[in-house]
PDB file of C-alpha atoms in Angstrom:
ATOM      1  CA  MET A 632     -10.836  14.246  51.785  1.00 66.00           C
ATOM      2  CA  THR A 633      -7.633  16.214  52.279  1.00 79.00           C
ATOM      3  CA  THR A 634      -6.105  18.484  49.668  1.00 75.00           C
ATOM      4  CA  LEU A 635      -3.255  16.022  49.151  1.00 65.00           C
ATOM      5  CA  SER A 636      -5.728  13.167  48.576  1.00 65.00           C
ATOM      6  CA  ARG A 637      -7.630  15.258  46.043  1.00 63.00           C
ATOM      7  CA  LEU A 638      -4.418  16.113  44.189  1.00 57.00           C
ATOM      8  CA  CYS A 639      -3.386  12.452  44.117  1.00 51.00           C
ATOM      9  CA  PHE A 640      -6.798  11.446  42.812  1.00 54.00           C
ATOM     10  CA  LEU A 641      -6.649  14.161  40.123  1.00 53.00           C
ATOM     11  CA  LEU A 642      -3.148  13.100  39.106  1.00 48.00           C
ATOM     12  CA  LEU A 643      -4.187   9.449  38.861  1.00 49.00           C
ATOM     13  CA  ALA A 644      -7.185  10.374  36.688  1.00 46.00           C
ATOM     14  CA  LEU A 645      -4.969  12.473  34.423  1.00 42.00           C
ATOM     15  CA  VAL A 646      -2.375   9.717  34.043  1.00 42.00           C
ATOM     16  CA  SER A 647      -5.111   7.190  33.180  1.00 42.00           C
ATOM     17  CA  ALA A 648      -6.596   9.486  30.531  1.00 40.00           C
ATOM     18  CA  VAL A 649      -3.196  10.150  28.952  1.00 39.00           C
ATOM     19  CA  TYR A 650      -2.343   6.438  28.939  1.00 40.00           C
ATOM     20  CA  ALA A 651      -5.615   5.618  27.169  1.00 39.00           C
ATOM     21  CA  TYR A 652      -5.003   8.412  24.645  1.00 39.00           C
ATOM     22  CA  LEU A 653      -1.491   7.217  23.831  1.00 42.00           C
ATOM     23  CA  HIS A 654      -2.542   3.589  23.309  1.00 48.00           C
ATOM     24  CA  GLU A 655      -5.233   3.633  20.650  1.00 51.00           C
ATOM     25  CA  PRO A 656      -6.623   0.093  20.498  1.00 53.00           C
ATOM     26  CA  PHE A 657      -7.199   0.087  16.727  1.00 65.00           C
ATOM     27  CA  ALA A 658      -6.658   2.146  13.603  1.00 75.00           C
ATOM     28  CA  PRO A 659      -9.344   4.789  13.085  1.00 83.00           C
ATOM     29  CA  PHE A 660      -9.845   4.045   9.381  1.00 87.00           C
ATOM     30  CA  THR A 661      -9.456   1.438   6.635  1.00 91.00           C
ATOM     31  CA  PHE A 662      -8.375   2.062   3.046  1.00 95.00           C
ATOM     32  CA  THR A 663     -11.041   1.321   0.441  1.00 96.00           C
ATOM     33  CA  ALA A 664      -9.041   2.229  -2.706  1.00 97.00           C
ATOM     34  CA  PRO A 665      -6.783   1.038  -3.987  1.00 97.00           C
ATOM     35  CA  ALA A 666      -8.119  -2.246  -2.674  1.00 95.00           C
ATOM     36  CA  GLN A 667      -5.233  -4.299  -4.035  1.00 97.00           C
ATOM     37  CA  ALA A 668      -1.759  -3.811  -5.460  1.00 98.00           C
ATOM     38  CA  ILE A 669      -1.782  -1.407  -8.386  1.00 97.00           C
ATOM     39  CA  GLN A 670       0.566  -0.275 -11.138  1.00 98.00           C
ATOM     40  CA  VAL A 671       0.814   3.426 -12.086  1.00 98.00           C
ATOM     41  CA  LYS A 672       3.009   5.604 -14.282  1.00 97.00           C
ATOM     42  CA  ARG A 673       4.599   8.922 -13.548  1.00 97.00           C
ATOM     43  CA  GLY A 674       2.100  11.569 -14.625  1.00 97.00           C
ATOM     44  CA  ASP A 675      -0.896   9.474 -13.492  1.00 98.00           C
ATOM     45  CA  THR A 676      -3.300  10.560 -10.767  1.00 98.00           C
ATOM     46  CA  LEU A 677      -4.180   7.934  -8.163  1.00 98.00           C
ATOM     47  CA  LYS A 678      -7.293   8.431  -6.038  1.00 97.00           C
ATOM     48  CA  ILE A 679      -6.907   7.041  -2.534  1.00 97.00           C
ATOM     49  CA  THR A 680     -10.009   6.612  -0.358  1.00 97.00           C
ATOM     50  CA  TRP A 681     -10.739   5.323   3.133  1.00 94.00           C
ATOM     51  CA  GLU A 682     -13.597   4.827   5.577  1.00 93.00           C
ATOM     52  CA  MET A 683     -13.591   6.059   9.139  1.00 88.00           C
ATOM     53  CA  HIS A 684     -14.427   3.383  11.691  1.00 85.00           C
ATOM     54  CA  PRO A 685     -17.602   3.929  13.708  1.00 86.00           C
ATOM     55  CA  GLY A 686     -16.835   5.538  17.018  1.00 78.00           C
ATOM     56  CA  ALA A 687     -13.556   7.164  15.923  1.00 77.00           C
ATOM     57  CA  LYS A 688     -13.215  10.413  17.863  1.00 73.00           C
ATOM     58  CA  PHE A 689     -10.620  13.146  17.576  1.00 69.00           C
ATOM     59  CA  PRO A 690      -7.928  13.597  18.634  1.00 66.00           C
ATOM     60  CA  ILE A 691      -6.632  10.245  17.489  1.00 71.00           C
ATOM     61  CA  TYR A 692      -3.111   9.976  18.859  1.00 66.00           C
ATOM     62  CA  GLY A 693      -0.566   9.352  16.171  1.00 69.00           C
ATOM     63  CA  TYR A 694      -3.085   9.749  13.375  1.00 76.00           C
ATOM     64  CA  ALA A 695      -4.793  13.165  13.393  1.00 75.00           C
ATOM     65  CA  ALA A 696      -5.063  16.464  15.252  1.00 73.00           C
ATOM     66  CA  ALA A 697      -8.070  17.265  17.414  1.00 70.00           C
ATOM     67  CA  SER A 698      -9.380  20.573  16.129  1.00 68.00           C
ATOM     68  CA  ASN A 699      -9.362  19.943  12.387  1.00 75.00           C
ATOM     69  CA  SER A 700      -8.542  16.236  11.833  1.00 82.00           C
ATOM     70  CA  LYS A 701      -5.436  17.349   9.906  1.00 84.00           C
ATOM     71  CA  THR A 702      -2.808  14.709   9.237  1.00 88.00           C
ATOM     72  CA  ILE A 703       0.042  13.820   6.875  1.00 92.00           C
ATOM     73  CA  VAL A 704       0.149  11.673   3.753  1.00 95.00           C
ATOM     74  CA  GLY A 705       3.455  10.247   2.619  1.00 96.00           C
ATOM     75  CA  LEU A 706       5.311   7.639   0.650  1.00 97.00           C
ATOM     76  CA  LEU A 707       6.551   4.552   2.517  1.00 97.00           C
ATOM     77  CA  ALA A 708       8.734   1.563   1.716  1.00 98.00           C
ATOM     78  CA  VAL A 709       6.869  -1.659   1.004  1.00 97.00           C
ATOM     79  CA  ASP A 710       8.139  -3.260   4.228  1.00 97.00           C
ATOM     80  CA  ALA A 711       7.542  -0.176   6.408  1.00 96.00           C
ATOM     81  CA  THR A 712       6.221  -0.604   9.915  1.00 93.00           C
ATOM     82  CA  ARG A 713       3.301   1.313  11.358  1.00 88.00           C
ATOM     83  CA  ASP A 714       5.638   3.946  12.829  1.00 90.00           C
ATOM     84  CA  ALA A 715       8.303   4.147  10.083  1.00 93.00           C
ATOM     85  CA  ARG A 716       9.419   7.536   8.762  1.00 95.00           C
ATOM     86  CA  TYR A 717       8.056   8.632   5.418  1.00 96.00           C
ATOM     87  CA  LEU A 718      10.425   8.356   2.463  1.00 97.00           C
ATOM     88  CA  LEU A 719       8.709  11.452   1.088  1.00 96.00           C
ATOM     89  CA  ARG A 720       6.013  13.638   2.593  1.00 96.00           C
ATOM     90  CA  LEU A 721       3.385  14.141  -0.105  1.00 96.00           C
ATOM     91  CA  GLY A 722       1.256  16.660   1.752  1.00 94.00           C
ATOM     92  CA  ASP A 723      -1.402  17.287   4.362  1.00 93.00           C
ATOM     93  CA  LEU A 724      -5.048  16.269   4.386  1.00 91.00           C
ATOM     94  CA  LYS A 725      -8.080  16.129   6.630  1.00 89.00           C
ATOM     95  CA  LEU A 726      -8.785  12.591   7.722  1.00 87.00           C
ATOM     96  CA  VAL A 727     -12.535  13.262   7.666  1.00 86.00           C
ATOM     97  CA  ASP A 728     -12.399  14.064   3.915  1.00 91.00           C
ATOM     98  CA  GLN A 729     -11.829  10.335   3.277  1.00 93.00           C
ATOM     99  CA  ALA A 730     -10.117  10.915  -0.079  1.00 96.00           C
ATOM    100  CA  TYR A 731      -6.784  12.089  -1.473  1.00 97.00           C
ATOM    101  CA  GLU A 732      -5.486  12.393  -5.027  1.00 97.00           C
ATOM    102  CA  TRP A 733      -1.810  11.730  -5.604  1.00 97.00           C
ATOM    103  CA  ILE A 734      -0.280  13.022  -8.825  1.00 97.00           C
ATOM    104  CA  ILE A 735       2.752  10.849  -9.441  1.00 97.00           C
ATOM    105  CA  ASP A 736       5.347  13.350 -10.602  1.00 94.00           C
ATOM    106  CA  ASP A 737       8.723  12.803 -12.264  1.00 94.00           C
ATOM    107  CA  GLU A 738      10.555  13.113  -8.918  1.00 92.00           C
ATOM    108  CA  ILE A 739       9.216   9.708  -7.890  1.00 96.00           C
ATOM    109  CA  GLU A 740      11.699   6.990  -8.779  1.00 96.00           C
ATOM    110  CA  PRO A 741      10.245   3.862 -10.382  1.00 97.00           C
ATOM    111  CA  GLY A 742       9.717   1.140  -7.795  1.00 98.00           C
ATOM    112  CA  ASP A 743       7.323  -0.287  -5.228  1.00 98.00           C
ATOM    113  CA  TYR A 744       5.829   1.888  -2.481  1.00 98.00           C
ATOM    114  CA  ARG A 745       2.901   2.229  -0.125  1.00 97.00           C
ATOM    115  CA  ILE A 746       1.009   5.396   0.742  1.00 97.00           C
ATOM    116  CA  GLY A 747       0.726   6.039   4.449  1.00 95.00           C
ATOM    117  CA  ILE A 748      -1.652   8.344   6.270  1.00 92.00           C
ATOM    118  CA  GLY A 749      -0.987   9.483   9.819  1.00 87.00           C
ATOM    119  CA  LEU A 750       1.248  11.642  11.993  1.00 84.00           C
ATOM    120  CA  TYR A 751       3.253   9.123  14.039  1.00 81.00           C
ATOM    121  CA  TYR A 752       1.365   5.963  13.162  1.00 85.00           C
ATOM    122  CA  HIS A 753       0.204   5.182   9.649  1.00 86.00           C
ATOM    123  CA  GLU A 754      -2.241   2.991   7.956  1.00 90.00           C
ATOM    124  CA  MET A 755      -0.872   1.876   4.606  1.00 94.00           C
ATOM    125  CA  THR A 756      -2.273   1.125   1.174  1.00 96.00           C
ATOM    126  CA  PRO A 757      -1.530  -2.063  -0.707  1.00 97.00           C
ATOM    127  CA  ILE A 758       1.649  -1.942  -2.828  1.00 98.00           C
ATOM    128  CA  ILE A 759       1.781   0.721  -5.527  1.00 98.00           C
ATOM    129  CA  HIS A 760       4.210  -0.035  -8.357  1.00 98.00           C
ATOM    130  CA  VAL A 761       5.448   3.126 -10.089  1.00 98.00           C
ATOM    131  CA  GLU A 762       6.814   2.596 -13.611  1.00 96.00           C
TER     132      GLU A 762
END
């Protein structure tokens, strides 16, 4: 095998690996709480939990970093898509912790929202109505 053939083979392998990484076939976790739409008041604390899917390995493109499973939690519109921008970034978390507590402060306007977890792609909770 010539040097050029080896380089082409290496490049093809690299492109295939990157393509697979950028096209995760499924979300790496599922929310367990809240399990349905919920109503909260400013000043309340809402515990959000999720389960990691078997076989989820880091890095998970769009969801969490490789070395520490760190990701972002934020507030989303009710009709947000999987890759919509957060209305408000609430903080950072480790996806492997499988829990987050959100203290609904007075800055949050009353209305309907979803909590999203992920860097570029998010999984979203059911609707959260803030009074």
